Every structure is written in C-alpha cells, then in structure tokens.
C-alpha cells in the first residue's frame, strides 16, 4: 500500500474515532497549487546562476524574481509567503551577487534563534562551495569563541547574528567593526513576525542605532525582510526600519494537496463543560498516523508537554529495542549536537515521529513530513499555518490536525473554521516610541556615538530626553554635542525581552544555591510570590522565600500536579480619553490609564482538568504604572434592566471580562499575559474587587456598594500590561464591535449549560448565571436577539 493510501486510511480511522462525539468540526481539503516560475534575470552573476542550477534550482519562483527586481531598483522589500516557499533565496541571491561583483561588500543577517542561524549558515555554505569563491560567512553569537572574534570582525563578508548580540556585542564596539560598517550593503531581517510586542519594540530601536552607526561610517544599507503571513506586513516592516518598503506577497512556490482537520476533545461533563484532555487526544491522533508509518511532527505548547508526549508516544510506538529512536523530542535546552542529529534523522527518514515546541515552527530544514498534529491552538493564525506547513512541503498529499484545548480562543477557532480559513491573520504590533524602551536605547546610542544638537533618534525628537539624562549625570553637553559620561555600560543592563531592567533573580537552593532564571519586575509579583509553583524548562519549583528588596526569589525543586495562579486586586483610573466610538448600544474608548495592582492571594489549579484545588492569601507591595487601555462601557440603563439579580449581573461581568481577555488575542499577535483586565464604574471610577478575593480582604469602606447602586455603569478594561503600552489597546479599539461579535460567537457555540473554561470561565469561579448574563449583555450591546 502506498503512502497516499495509508494517509487516507488514517484519516478514515480518525473520522470513525470522532464520529460518536461530533469531535471533528471540519475537514478542509486544500487542493494542490502549481508553481509559477521565471528564468534567472540576465543581470544575475553567471557563476551564481551556475551554482544554483547545480543545487537543483533550475529557475526562480515568481516572487523570488519580483524581489530581485525591486532590490535591483534600490528598494527595501518585505517578502510574505508561506513556509518552504523559498524566502531564503530572495535575500541570498542579491547578497551573493553583490559580493561576487564587489568583494569588499558586507551584509548582516538577523535571525531570532540560534537554530535557524545555523540552518541558514549551512544553506549558504553549500552554495558558496559550488561557487568556488572565498566568501566568508561567520556566525557571531554568545557561543562564538573569543579568539575567533577578531578574525570575524576583519574578514567576514556575511555576519549571521541575532538582535541580542547586535545590541550588546556589536553596536557598542562598532570601532572594532569598521570594515563591516563602512561597506555594509544589506541588512536581512528574517522571521519579522517574531519581532512583536516588547521584544519587537526593542529591536526597532536596535535598528535605529544600527542605521545611525552605518550612517556615521558613510553607509546606507538596503533592508530585505521576510515574514510569515500576517495582516500588516508592510506597516510592520516600515515601523521596524522607518523607511518605505515594497511588499512581495504573490507566492509562486508550488504546494501539494493537504487535508486540514479541526478536532475538539469530547465533553465528558456537559454541566461543567469539562472535556477530555487535549494532550491525550493529540496522543491518540498522532498514534493513528504513526502506526501507518507516516512521518509525523507533533507540536506541543511547552517544554514540559513536549516531554510528556514523547514519553506517551514512545510507549505506543517503540515496541522493542530495534524500534528505539523512532520517536524523538526537540526543544530549546537540548544540546546543538543532539538537535542537528534529530534534524538529520528527520531529513533521512530514520525518525518516524518528533514532538517539538515552537522550535521547529521556523524554517529549519527537516525535509518533507507527512502529518502535523498541533496539540492546542498556537495562539495565532500565522503560527498555525507555519506549523501545519511543516507537513507536505512541496508535492504529494499531507495532513494537519489541530486539536483544541478547552481555552476560549481554541474553541472559537475550532467552532468557526470559516473564520480561520477566510480571515487575514492577526496584526503584529510594536511601539518603538514606548518611553521606557526609547530612553534605554538613547542611552545605548549616546554611549556608541555622541548626539548632536537637534539630532533625531529615528523619527523622534529627543532634546528633552537628553536634558533629563544630563540631569541624571549620564550625559555632558559641550560644543553642541551630548557625550556619555557615566561609567556604566548601558547595553549590559538592558534586556530586549522586558521593558524594565529591574529584574528578579530566581535562586535554586535544592542543593548548592545557583541562579536558574531572571524574571522581569511586572511578572515577578504574580509568578514568584511565596508558595508559588514556578516552572522553568519543565521543572517545578516551590517558592520558599520572596525577597522584594533584594529582588530575589529562593526556590526548591518539587513535583506536584498543580500550578498556581495569582489573585490580584487591580484599580484602574482613567487619566485621558484619546478617542471614543459608539457601538449599537454603549460605546468603546481608548486612552491613558493608571493601573495599581496588588497580589492578595493565589489559586492552585490542577494540570489538564484546570480544577481549582486550593487557595492561599498573600500581602505583597502594590505595583503601579501608567499605560494605554481599551475599555467597553455598558450604559446603566442597559445593565440595570437585565432580568437577573444584582449578584448574577456581577457574575456576568466577571464572565464577560474573562471571555474578552481570552478572545482578544484572536486579533492580535500577543499572549494572554500581555493584556491586563479589570472592571470599573464609569461614573465613580472605582474598580470591582476580584471574585475570588477573600471576603475579609474587601476594602474597609465597602466601596463595592457602588456596584449595587442603580447608577452603576460598568467599564470593562483591557489594558497593555506594560508601562507606556506597546500598541495592543489602540488595535483593540479599532476593532470596535468585531471583538464583541467574536465573544458572542464563542458563547453561542459552547455546549455547556452554566459556563466553563471554554467560554465565561469555570462555573465554580464565574458564579451562577454568568453565561446567561454575559450573553444578554453582548446581545443588548450589539442589538442581536435581545
């Protein structure tokens, strides 16, 4: 029986398994797509054409040809095509051509991960070997030996690095890289969609510094960017480099036919809406394909779940000694040698199944697989297509199965397949002008080169910031220039992954004390509080001591079947309303808010079932910040006329805020913790205490009475969980009613009776009638079925 017949048989088996429960919501057939090819343009260096033809690239895809044309015209380009569509050649072709014609030319390649850097390095090495030219490529990252660094700085034609190394290891030492910066022709930014949120906002400022140094040495490099499919590629690219960018998005690569299956685990308790474990279901589904000898990749959402699934699948598939090594795991934390060995085993077909975190989502070459099983929705449409694209990369039939968890976002996608297949993916958002991030990079830039009076940083006027830094004795103003005078080395203190450099250190005291992690300030209070379960690389640690003053948390290894979720009491005060828009009834607003949060307790949540199995009280210092927020206002006359008791109406507000919080990432490329949620009163400005706050911890003046008054008009806030904001709330504001319609769709598609983790939250937490009230509020606001 051939491979295609085995694939059809496996899909039939899956249909039979799911039929009694209605677990398959759709099987989408994606027909094969022919390729669109062009001959090599006559102005490509003939030796490069010859080498690429020897490699098997007889012609160019149409998008590669289009990219070449735009780059030859001196334009910056962003290439937006799916996984395995030949994006790499879009930038390798002009870079290698340029170096062949002018051996003094230089290029910088920026990749988000070391694994991807190494994979792309291997691809370049192969081409250069066929060229027979001495083009020198070097990887420059934290693993580069000190004694090799001098040679790299003087000899490298192409420097492959990552944003962190560029920020702290190259730009501050630009005087050692004169040859690179004087001759810099191209800057390649691969996997642009990864540079979003706080990280992306930092990287945009690193690019401002890079352009400033290149300009100092007389260079004006061209940018070539590539990204997976996102809703705003040109806008994102232009924000990143602050220059016009041409969009290349007509994919010319061929694709084989694919079956895309949407699967939701059966409900085992209809009243509480509890479903079977999606991890166990992913295991059963993967086993069906693996037993048909179909090469399969399973994507898990964390390192811990990766190892759990590897264990399960080894038990199912590897029967004897001869079968050992058929199933492998792949994630960050493995040694590079082991990762290369797994990649090679997949390419050669020696490994039948691999379970991976998002580490294999990016364009690392693992050959052509038959099936991709996604254990849980990856959080974005873009990532889902990236992972599904790892199966059936060019020709032949393949399958992808998305197994939904109980989270509202997963359930919305799985019950609205038309939304998934017809919608443009989410927007990638950054805010390079976030004040905290901006000031950090102005310090780094001043260390690298003095600022002149009137000089902008990117497009930003910075005169006031320079004066502030002078007052803090970091800069000195003389002869129309601003010089760095502090002894500090600013890049060392700034992490590109967080807004504040005021981080907490996690110290493992199980044996000899050792530092195992750093956690940014805003996350530390909710993840490192006393008695928290802190998870690092799949290992569980119990937090024994939280030293707020010294910024340290002392932990010991443990093994429990629950994780902890902090209960915080958040007060949101509106400082400024930037804009307001009416919806059919009620309105949405966007503005600046002051957020004061205090962690007052925690819940113990059981793995897989998500049951609440215990709680504890805490008294931690209050954390305050100004940020931007989106908020929905329910007019008092609508709220007060809902046919429910005051307590049930309050339950509905908590249920609706849970739903808004979980569905918002459908439209944004962000994680749940990037957004904060709170409920307040539109008139008094007071905030509603959290439902699970112990009764004796309520404010002494019983502020909550205001929420029972006939004038109570609820505000439901979704705010950027970072000081100054990172661009999430303005995007939510622009959605207006779309967000509410997605929430209503999620509630109406959920089969539970009273509320569950898939809609308004578990009924024991959201309270009586929470689902009915939340649905009624949304129907009234949208004037549908009210």
XYZ file of C-alpha atoms in Angstrom:
786
model
C 0.000 0.000 0.000
C 1.483 3.376 -0.965
C 1.834 6.420 1.270
C -1.248 8.231 -0.084
C -3.472 5.187 0.594
C -2.071 4.919 4.128
C -2.841 8.618 4.701
C -6.443 8.154 3.514
C -6.823 5.091 5.757
C -5.505 7.030 8.783
C -7.963 9.902 8.145
C -10.813 7.347 7.875
C -9.762 5.824 11.222
C -9.738 9.300 12.761
C -13.241 10.005 11.382
C -14.547 6.755 12.920
C -12.972 7.591 16.313
C -14.511 11.078 16.326
C -17.950 10.294 14.836
C -19.840 9.289 18.037
C -18.906 12.595 19.716
C -19.001 15.009 16.781
C -15.391 15.901 17.604
C -14.373 16.805 14.043
C -15.819 20.237 13.228
C -14.364 20.359 9.712
C -12.044 18.584 7.279
C -10.848 21.199 4.834
C -9.385 19.963 1.545
C -6.695 22.283 0.184
C -6.067 21.454 -3.492
C -2.537 21.348 -4.957
C -1.174 24.656 -6.194
C 1.047 24.760 -9.289
C 4.244 26.775 -9.176
C 4.853 29.990 -11.104
C 8.413 30.008 -12.489
C 10.664 32.583 -14.189
C 14.105 32.277 -15.780
C 17.048 33.834 -13.950
C 17.240 37.562 -14.830
C 20.169 38.306 -17.203
C 21.786 40.666 -14.630
C 22.383 37.887 -12.038
C 26.107 36.950 -11.931
C 26.535 33.945 -14.310
C 28.650 31.956 -11.814
C 25.912 32.333 -9.191
C 23.269 31.087 -11.655
C 25.504 28.111 -12.487
C 25.994 27.240 -8.777
C 22.259 27.490 -8.009
C 21.396 25.282 -11.008
C 23.879 22.664 -9.718
C 21.977 22.823 -6.399
C 18.777 21.961 -8.229
C 17.310 25.474 -8.532
C 16.750 25.437 -12.315
C 14.682 28.638 -12.282
C 13.225 31.167 -9.846
C 9.746 31.269 -8.363
C 7.856 34.385 -9.494
C 8.109 36.036 -6.039
C 11.904 35.478 -5.984
C 12.159 37.106 -9.393
C 9.972 40.035 -8.295
C 12.063 40.525 -5.130
C 15.278 40.570 -7.226
C 13.811 43.272 -9.491
C 12.743 45.546 -6.614
C 16.073 45.100 -4.803
C 17.986 45.960 -8.013
C 15.943 49.183 -8.102
C 17.342 50.052 -4.674
C 14.071 49.400 -2.807
C 13.668 47.854 0.646
C 11.406 44.800 0.426
C 9.364 42.581 2.729
C 8.622 39.060 1.421
C 5.427 37.474 2.768
C 4.973 33.868 1.647
C 4.256 30.555 3.486
C 6.709 28.057 4.995
C 9.069 26.396 2.477
C 8.348 28.818 -0.356
C 11.970 29.824 -0.960
C 12.106 33.093 1.007
C 15.804 32.437 1.755
C 16.811 32.792 -1.901
C 15.035 36.181 -2.035
C 17.865 37.599 0.097
C 20.767 35.204 -0.628
C 20.582 35.959 -4.366
C 21.205 39.758 -4.161
C 23.708 39.429 -1.293
C 25.905 36.809 -3.011
C 25.633 38.618 -6.358
C 26.788 41.855 -4.706
C 29.787 40.165 -3.017
C 30.836 38.433 -6.266
C 30.878 41.810 -8.042
C 32.489 43.727 -5.157
C 34.368 41.519 -2.639
C 34.577 44.400 -0.138
C 30.738 44.326 0.290
C 29.307 43.251 3.643
C 25.905 42.064 4.914
C 24.303 41.420 8.313
C 21.767 38.586 8.683
C 19.489 38.813 11.753
C 17.693 35.642 12.882
C 15.559 35.251 16.025
C 17.038 31.866 17.079
C 20.451 30.163 17.040
C 18.983 27.007 15.442
C 17.680 29.000 12.483
C 21.035 30.830 12.171
C 22.877 27.505 11.939
C 20.420 26.120 9.387
C 20.725 29.178 7.142
C 24.504 29.111 7.537
C 24.563 25.524 6.211
C 22.430 26.596 3.220
C 24.845 29.444 2.389
C 27.939 27.259 2.855
C 26.577 24.751 0.322
C 26.029 27.472 -2.327
C 29.443 29.077 -1.724
C 31.185 25.717 -2.043
C 29.607 25.305 -5.503
C 30.662 28.859 -6.399
C 34.292 28.085 -5.623
C 34.751 31.642 -4.284
C 36.252 32.685 -0.981
C 33.144 34.310 0.517
C 33.486 34.203 4.281
C 30.411 33.675 6.445
C 30.593 33.783 10.220
C 28.060 33.253 12.973
C 28.563 35.780 15.755
C 26.609 34.964 18.889
C 27.150 34.125 22.557
C 28.783 30.782 21.609
C 31.459 32.364 19.370
C 34.921 31.758 20.949
C 36.821 34.904 21.971
C 39.883 34.017 19.890
C 37.754 33.768 16.704
C 36.099 37.157 17.137
C 38.969 39.302 15.795
C 39.131 37.343 12.526
C 35.363 37.578 12.115
C 35.413 41.360 12.560
C 38.007 41.908 9.847
C 37.263 39.127 7.341
C 33.540 38.282 7.432
C 31.546 39.100 4.291
C 28.279 37.933 5.886
C 27.784 38.188 9.651
C 24.958 35.975 10.928
C 23.765 37.103 14.348
C 20.680 37.775 16.481
C 19.207 41.031 17.843
C 20.579 40.446 21.361
C 24.166 40.079 20.135
C 23.814 43.053 17.795
C 22.533 45.121 20.732
C 25.182 44.213 23.303
C 28.103 42.682 21.378
C 28.428 44.550 18.067
C 26.960 48.080 18.173
C 28.704 49.186 21.419
C 32.042 48.013 19.894
C 31.499 49.456 16.403
C 35.069 50.843 16.271
C 36.274 47.214 16.051
C 33.865 46.590 13.152
C 34.875 49.495 10.876
C 35.251 47.278 7.795
C 31.732 45.886 8.267
C 30.028 49.242 8.764
C 31.929 51.112 6.017
C 30.924 48.503 3.408
C 27.505 47.481 4.726
C 25.217 46.958 1.711
C 22.408 44.749 3.051
C 20.641 44.059 6.357
C 18.479 40.928 6.349
C 15.727 40.604 8.982
C 14.231 37.104 8.800
C 11.006 35.911 10.532
C 9.846 39.511 11.105
C 6.585 38.312 12.711
C 8.635 37.129 15.709
C 9.666 40.714 16.476
C 6.446 41.929 18.059
C 5.344 43.363 21.405
C 8.097 44.356 23.834
C 10.805 42.382 22.004
C 9.897 43.910 18.635
C 9.746 47.424 20.116
C 13.293 46.940 21.430
C 14.513 45.510 18.103
C 13.137 48.554 16.208
C 15.309 50.740 18.457
C 18.330 48.486 17.878
C 17.746 49.060 14.123
C 17.683 52.844 14.767
C 21.094 52.507 16.436
C 22.407 50.275 13.626
C 21.345 52.785 10.936
C 22.897 55.652 12.927
C 26.285 53.880 13.130
C 26.172 52.814 9.448
C 25.462 56.443 8.513
C 28.436 57.593 10.639
C 30.704 55.330 8.514
C 29.102 56.553 5.271
C 26.937 53.510 4.508
C 23.233 53.390 3.665
C 22.284 49.705 3.636
C 19.212 48.254 1.966
C 16.799 46.152 4.048
C 15.360 42.801 2.981
C 12.774 41.458 5.425
C 10.814 38.217 5.379
C 7.822 37.137 7.420
C 5.110 34.507 7.728
C 1.662 35.687 6.671
C 0.463 38.495 8.965
C -2.286 41.096 8.456
C 0.006 44.143 8.329
C 3.380 43.142 6.783
C 4.250 46.409 5.036
C 3.150 48.547 8.001
C 5.109 46.334 10.413
C 8.243 46.428 8.212
C 8.051 50.221 7.814
C 7.652 50.669 11.576
C 10.660 48.418 12.136
C 13.079 50.234 9.772
C 11.385 53.684 9.433
C 11.776 53.687 5.644
C 9.437 52.904 2.698
C 9.132 49.171 1.964
C 7.857 47.303 -1.117
C 5.545 44.335 -0.429
C 6.168 40.991 -2.213
C 3.236 38.696 -1.374
C 2.311 36.781 -4.548
C 3.606 33.300 -3.747
C 4.998 31.446 -6.782
C 6.011 28.219 -4.984
C 4.063 25.007 -5.669
C 2.248 23.167 -2.872
C 0.911 19.629 -2.578
C -2.674 18.847 -1.585
C -3.495 18.872 2.119
C -6.280 17.788 4.452
C -6.706 20.136 7.423
C -8.719 18.547 10.267
C -10.218 20.566 13.174
C -10.753 18.343 16.218
C -12.172 19.191 19.642
C -11.994 16.668 22.527
C -15.375 15.202 23.575
C -17.249 16.777 26.504
C -17.242 14.400 29.497
C -19.242 16.610 31.877
C -21.880 18.667 29.996
C -22.938 20.629 33.083
C -19.428 21.886 33.856
C -18.287 21.835 30.219
C -15.251 19.663 31.062
C -13.638 17.958 28.054
C -11.201 15.079 27.702
C -7.538 16.089 27.987
C -6.403 17.546 24.660
C -2.918 16.106 25.315
C -4.315 12.563 25.488
C -6.392 13.197 22.355
C -3.316 14.508 20.484
C -1.508 11.321 21.541
C -4.308 9.099 20.193
C -4.454 11.012 16.898
C -0.659 11.010 16.388
C -0.582 7.259 17.103
C -3.117 6.605 14.303
C -0.783 8.246 11.754
C 2.448 6.833 13.191
C 1.061 3.263 13.062
C 0.524 3.823 9.328
C 4.277 4.586 9.057
C 3.559 8.237 8.199
C 6.313 10.624 9.281
C 4.640 12.905 11.833
C 5.505 16.048 13.789
C 3.537 16.881 16.952
C 3.689 20.455 18.230
C 3.269 20.910 21.996
C 2.738 24.228 23.789
C 5.556 23.917 26.340
C 8.761 22.050 27.090
C 7.010 20.077 29.830
C 4.216 18.900 27.500
C 6.796 18.039 24.823
C 8.493 15.584 27.185
C 5.123 14.182 28.354
C 4.042 13.484 24.758
C 7.427 11.956 23.838
C 7.015 9.532 26.766
C 3.441 8.627 25.726
C 4.295 8.093 22.047
C 7.412 6.033 22.807
C 5.162 3.727 24.872
C 2.689 3.477 21.973
C 5.098 3.069 19.034
C 8.501 1.782 20.148
C 7.797 -1.865 20.900
C 11.284 -3.376 21.013
C 14.985 -2.497 21.000
C 15.050 -2.322 17.193
C 12.478 0.477 17.265
C 14.285 2.718 19.767
C 14.857 6.217 18.453
C 11.798 6.201 16.161
C 10.169 8.871 18.345
C 12.227 11.874 19.454
C 11.703 15.168 21.267
C 13.025 18.533 20.040
C 13.099 21.751 22.072
C 15.291 24.526 23.385
C 17.567 23.222 26.138
C 18.839 20.286 24.041
C 22.490 20.487 23.060
C 23.107 21.719 19.485
C 24.723 18.375 18.541
C 21.587 16.480 19.552
C 19.326 18.940 17.687
C 21.416 18.595 14.472
C 21.270 14.790 14.797
C 17.430 14.880 15.118
C 17.113 17.248 12.119
C 19.304 14.888 10.036
C 17.305 11.832 11.169
C 14.078 13.535 10.046
C 15.526 14.527 6.654
C 16.762 10.964 6.053
C 13.505 9.356 7.236
C 15.180 7.431 10.085
C 12.981 9.169 12.688
C 9.279 8.408 12.332
C 7.884 10.941 14.796
C 9.101 14.084 16.520
C 7.435 16.097 19.289
C 8.546 19.719 19.302
C 7.899 23.062 20.948
C 7.722 26.055 18.594
C 11.479 25.490 17.994
C 10.684 23.667 14.713
C 7.989 26.148 13.658
C 10.599 28.351 11.964
C 12.259 27.480 8.661
C 14.754 24.857 9.883
C 15.246 22.167 7.208
C 13.755 18.869 8.407
C 12.760 17.541 4.998
C 9.239 16.626 3.925
C 6.949 15.226 6.620
C 3.532 13.653 6.050
C 1.486 14.847 9.021
C 1.498 17.728 11.516
C -0.534 17.351 14.740
C -0.967 20.570 16.718
C -1.687 19.894 20.408
C -3.509 23.124 21.216
C -4.059 26.250 19.114
C -0.678 28.028 18.875
C -2.278 31.399 19.665
C -2.195 32.933 16.195
C -3.456 32.010 12.720
C 0.045 32.836 11.418
C 1.727 30.286 13.737
C -0.923 27.665 12.947
C -0.174 27.893 9.210
C 3.573 27.851 9.930
C 3.245 24.609 11.930
C 0.764 22.981 9.522
C 3.187 23.877 6.701
C 5.845 21.569 8.178
C 3.938 18.658 6.581
C 3.811 18.239 2.800
C 6.216 20.969 1.918
C 6.202 20.886 -1.937
C 4.359 17.991 -3.560
C 2.354 14.941 -2.529
C -0.527 14.622 -0.065
C -0.258 15.583 3.585
C -2.470 16.211 6.607
C -2.598 18.638 9.509
C -4.761 18.139 12.616
C -5.489 20.968 15.051
C -6.524 19.539 18.453
C -8.227 22.254 20.506
C -7.778 22.701 24.243
C -10.629 23.998 26.446
C -9.421 27.627 26.214
C -11.980 30.066 24.697
C -9.588 31.037 21.898
C -9.109 27.372 20.881
C -12.841 26.750 20.991
C -13.658 29.853 18.957
C -11.262 28.777 16.186
C -12.404 25.146 16.196
C -16.124 26.035 16.053
C -15.637 28.817 13.468
C -13.472 27.138 10.807
C -14.688 29.629 8.166
C -13.169 32.446 10.229
C -9.820 30.638 10.282
C -9.719 29.783 6.569
C -11.069 33.100 5.265
C -9.601 35.685 7.644
C -6.384 37.547 7.140
C -4.160 36.595 10.068
C -3.519 38.845 13.045
C -1.626 42.118 13.170
C 1.913 42.123 14.556
C 2.183 45.223 16.757
C 5.115 47.206 18.106
C 5.564 50.574 19.792
C 9.213 51.672 19.349
C 8.395 55.031 20.981
C 7.383 53.494 24.330
C 9.160 55.941 26.645
C 10.884 53.359 28.868
C 12.233 51.420 25.870
C 13.157 54.584 23.962
C 15.169 56.095 26.858
C 17.072 52.805 27.316
C 18.219 52.823 23.680
C 19.014 56.556 23.648
C 21.466 55.786 26.485
C 22.989 52.959 24.400
C 23.148 55.199 21.307
C 24.848 58.038 23.259
C 27.443 55.537 24.529
C 28.109 54.479 20.917
C 28.295 57.981 19.377
C 27.644 61.442 20.869
C 24.346 63.064 19.830
C 24.476 66.432 18.097
C 22.092 69.270 18.987
C 18.849 68.879 17.034
C 19.625 65.279 16.015
C 16.652 62.917 15.956
C 16.729 59.294 17.050
C 14.976 57.587 14.161
C 11.979 59.888 13.692
C 11.802 61.025 17.338
C 12.723 64.473 18.728
C 14.876 63.693 21.777
C 16.065 67.077 23.111
C 14.048 66.794 26.358
C 15.254 63.223 26.983
C 18.908 64.275 26.516
C 18.423 67.074 29.096
C 16.898 64.583 31.518
C 19.880 62.225 31.095
C 22.218 65.175 31.692
C 20.416 65.917 34.971
C 20.972 62.291 35.950
C 24.695 62.761 35.183
C 24.755 60.251 32.347
C 25.442 62.824 29.619
C 27.522 66.001 29.367
C 26.663 68.789 26.901
C 29.586 70.614 25.305
C 30.364 72.087 21.843
C 26.837 71.321 20.553
C 27.199 67.621 21.370
C 25.946 65.281 24.086
C 28.667 62.914 25.397
C 28.210 59.780 27.512
C 29.937 60.338 30.862
C 28.633 57.552 33.086
C 30.953 54.657 33.896
C 28.112 52.226 33.246
C 27.959 50.130 30.064
C 24.262 50.674 29.230
C 23.670 47.764 26.806
C 24.590 45.227 29.504
C 21.757 46.383 31.772
C 19.047 46.304 29.092
C 17.232 43.091 28.196
C 15.431 43.129 24.837
C 12.753 40.882 26.354
C 11.445 43.245 29.053
C 10.639 46.935 29.493
C 12.359 47.388 32.845
C 15.866 46.201 33.671
C 14.716 45.866 37.305
C 14.526 42.059 37.193
C 14.179 39.421 39.909
C 16.714 36.589 40.119
C 15.462 33.033 40.801
C 17.840 31.074 43.071
C 17.511 27.276 43.284
C 18.510 26.126 46.791
C 17.703 22.402 46.330
C 21.406 21.558 46.554
C 24.127 24.172 46.103
C 22.499 27.614 45.522
C 22.506 28.532 41.815
C 20.702 31.112 39.680
C 18.304 29.390 37.245
C 16.343 32.305 35.760
C 15.597 36.010 35.656
C 12.020 37.313 35.739
C 11.023 40.848 34.794
C 9.615 43.068 37.541
C 5.988 43.124 36.377
C 5.767 39.305 36.141
C 7.677 38.578 39.353
C 4.878 39.552 41.752
C 2.442 37.119 40.125
C 4.842 34.224 39.378
C 7.374 34.293 42.250
C 5.216 35.099 45.279
C 5.646 32.911 48.402
C 4.206 29.380 47.908
C 4.009 29.807 44.121
C 4.889 26.904 41.819
C 7.485 28.315 39.430
C 8.050 26.259 36.254
C 11.374 26.514 34.410
C 12.275 24.195 31.490
C 9.614 21.707 32.565
C 10.960 21.515 36.146
C 8.672 22.583 39.002
C 9.990 24.713 41.862
C 8.275 25.745 45.099
C 8.933 29.380 46.072
C 10.089 29.347 49.712
C 11.122 32.990 50.074
C 10.407 36.160 48.073
C 12.894 38.937 48.896
C 11.306 42.052 47.395
C 14.073 44.461 48.489
C 16.957 42.371 47.128
C 14.951 41.315 44.034
C 15.478 37.595 44.701
C 13.242 34.525 44.967
C 14.547 31.362 46.649
C 13.071 28.125 45.289
C 13.356 24.338 45.766
C 12.557 21.548 43.293
C 9.184 19.880 43.785
C 6.805 17.568 41.929
C 3.100 18.415 42.259
C 0.049 18.019 39.993
C -0.984 21.686 40.083
C 0.265 25.147 39.170
C -0.503 28.450 40.884
C -2.442 31.434 39.561
C -2.134 34.755 41.418
C -5.241 36.677 42.525
C -4.633 40.375 42.146
C -6.752 43.388 43.063
C -6.417 45.943 40.280
C -7.590 49.553 40.411
C -7.770 51.305 37.032
C -8.159 55.084 36.899
C -8.786 56.853 33.570
C -6.242 59.661 33.056
C -7.074 60.713 29.493
C -9.564 59.622 26.791
C -7.862 59.644 23.368
C -10.940 58.579 21.384
C -14.423 57.115 21.753
C -16.688 55.301 19.275
C -20.327 54.259 19.607
C -21.457 50.682 19.041
C -25.188 49.883 18.504
C -25.790 50.389 22.235
C -22.948 51.537 24.530
C -19.503 52.626 23.416
C -15.813 51.738 23.337
C -12.948 54.045 24.312
C -9.174 54.227 24.144
C -6.938 56.268 26.410
C -4.293 56.503 29.109
C -4.934 54.866 32.470
C -3.217 54.492 35.832
C -3.111 50.866 36.982
C -2.420 49.919 40.608
C -2.179 46.162 41.188
C -1.694 44.256 44.406
C -1.330 40.478 44.631
C -3.600 39.420 47.521
C -3.753 35.656 47.110
C -3.362 32.672 44.789
C -5.281 29.661 43.493
C -3.951 26.151 42.942
C -5.056 24.893 39.512
C -4.799 21.202 38.643
C -2.962 20.371 35.412
C -5.117 19.202 32.464
C -8.533 19.427 34.218
C -7.930 23.073 35.245
C -9.863 22.482 38.505
C -9.349 24.859 41.429
C -7.893 22.603 44.183
C -6.916 25.159 46.835
C -6.015 28.757 47.631
C -3.831 30.934 49.847
C -3.607 34.558 50.981
C -0.742 36.987 50.350
C 0.174 40.575 51.155
C 2.643 41.904 48.558
C 3.628 45.511 47.764
C 1.426 47.403 45.283
C 2.741 47.800 41.736
C 1.752 50.983 39.853
C 2.117 52.039 36.217
C 0.651 54.303 33.548
C -0.296 52.538 30.346
C -2.817 52.614 27.499
C -6.146 50.819 27.632
C -9.209 49.866 25.613
C -12.489 49.805 27.517
C -16.090 48.846 26.839
C -18.825 50.838 28.594
C -22.208 49.227 29.299
C -24.762 52.043 29.876
C -26.516 51.886 33.264
C -29.968 51.748 31.653
C -28.983 48.569 29.747
C -27.166 46.929 32.662
C -29.871 47.661 35.244
C -32.697 46.318 33.058
C -31.136 42.862 32.691
C -33.649 40.363 34.198
C -31.229 38.963 36.797
C -30.365 39.569 40.462
C -27.558 42.089 41.266
C -25.228 39.217 42.191
C -25.960 37.348 38.945
C -25.309 40.542 36.948
C -21.943 40.885 38.692
C -21.181 37.232 37.845
C -21.930 38.034 34.214
C -19.438 40.936 34.249
C -16.693 38.627 35.532
C -17.643 36.034 32.920
C -17.601 38.634 30.129
C -14.230 40.077 31.238
C -12.762 36.510 31.260
C -14.118 35.976 27.729
C -12.902 39.360 26.373
C -9.438 38.691 27.810
C -9.219 35.236 26.234
C -10.677 36.147 22.829
C -8.740 39.433 22.278
C -5.530 37.577 21.202
C -7.588 36.262 18.239
C -6.977 39.653 16.603
C -3.530 40.489 18.000
C -0.248 38.580 17.977
C 0.082 38.593 21.752
C -0.086 36.303 24.787
C -2.748 36.437 27.499
C -0.325 37.990 29.979
C 0.405 40.879 27.572
C -3.094 42.182 28.360
C -4.491 43.050 31.799
C -8.211 43.007 32.588
C -10.283 44.924 35.151
C -13.884 46.035 35.792
C -14.718 49.561 36.962
C -17.592 52.015 37.304
C -17.872 54.657 34.575
C -19.127 57.350 36.996
C -17.279 56.833 40.299
C -14.069 55.465 38.711
C -13.903 52.711 41.360
C -12.793 49.178 40.472
C -14.631 45.953 41.239
C -12.705 43.636 43.600
C -11.845 40.202 42.109
C -14.445 37.481 42.640
C -12.046 35.191 44.496
C -10.844 37.893 46.919
C -11.397 36.594 50.484
C -14.388 38.471 51.967
C -12.421 39.904 54.921
C -9.922 41.436 52.446
C -12.528 43.702 50.802
C -11.896 47.461 51.221
C -12.989 48.656 54.663
C -15.293 51.423 53.373
C -17.240 48.827 51.371
C -16.626 50.613 48.104
C -18.260 47.660 46.415
C -21.670 49.040 47.405
C -21.372 51.353 44.404
C -21.581 48.305 42.157
C -25.040 47.504 43.530
C -26.375 51.048 43.045
C -28.906 51.813 40.240
C -26.403 54.215 38.617
C -23.673 51.579 38.162
C -22.430 51.668 34.531
C -19.684 49.041 34.056
C -16.403 49.701 32.251
C -14.560 46.545 31.157
C -10.876 47.401 30.696
C -8.330 45.536 28.561
C -5.012 47.324 29.094
C -1.442 46.865 27.830
C 0.310 45.084 30.673
C 3.495 47.138 30.171
C 4.335 50.678 31.320
C 3.615 53.125 28.494
C 1.814 50.489 26.365
C 3.079 48.524 23.368
C 0.300 49.197 20.850
C -2.254 46.497 21.743
C -5.106 48.665 23.077
C -5.315 51.054 20.067
C -5.646 47.969 17.824
C -8.478 46.614 20.028
C -10.205 50.000 19.862
C -10.128 49.935 16.052
C -11.896 46.543 16.100
C -14.965 48.060 17.797
C -17.837 45.576 17.535
C -15.767 42.761 15.905
C -14.308 41.776 19.274
C -17.781 41.627 20.866
C -19.165 39.611 17.945
C -16.336 37.068 18.359
C -17.159 36.820 22.080
C -20.867 36.290 21.376
C -20.000 33.644 18.769
C -17.843 31.815 21.347
C -20.629 31.767 23.968
C -23.270 30.623 21.491
C -21.084 27.806 20.118
C -20.200 26.479 23.588
C -22.339 23.438 24.555
C -22.039 23.916 28.350
C -25.077 24.934 30.400
C -23.732 27.249 33.078
C -20.274 28.378 31.962
C -16.969 26.544 31.531
C -13.255 27.203 30.763
C -14.204 27.445 27.048
C -16.482 30.478 27.412
C -17.009 32.579 30.581
C -14.751 30.566 32.881
C -15.446 27.556 35.143
C -18.902 27.833 36.721
C -17.482 27.478 40.229
C -15.425 30.633 39.639
C -17.671 32.764 37.444
C -20.798 32.075 39.534
C -24.491 31.437 38.912
C -25.956 32.612 35.581
C -22.612 34.121 34.438
C -23.014 32.663 30.949
C -26.605 33.832 30.516
C -25.836 37.374 31.766
C -22.686 37.721 29.599
C -24.664 36.576 26.549
C -27.517 39.014 27.369
C -25.082 41.960 27.740
C -23.445 41.202 24.382
C -26.826 40.776 22.641
C -28.057 44.112 24.051
C -24.854 45.952 23.078
C -24.913 44.523 19.546
C -28.726 44.629 19.171
C -28.874 40.939 18.188
C -31.613 38.698 19.512
C -32.038 40.913 22.581
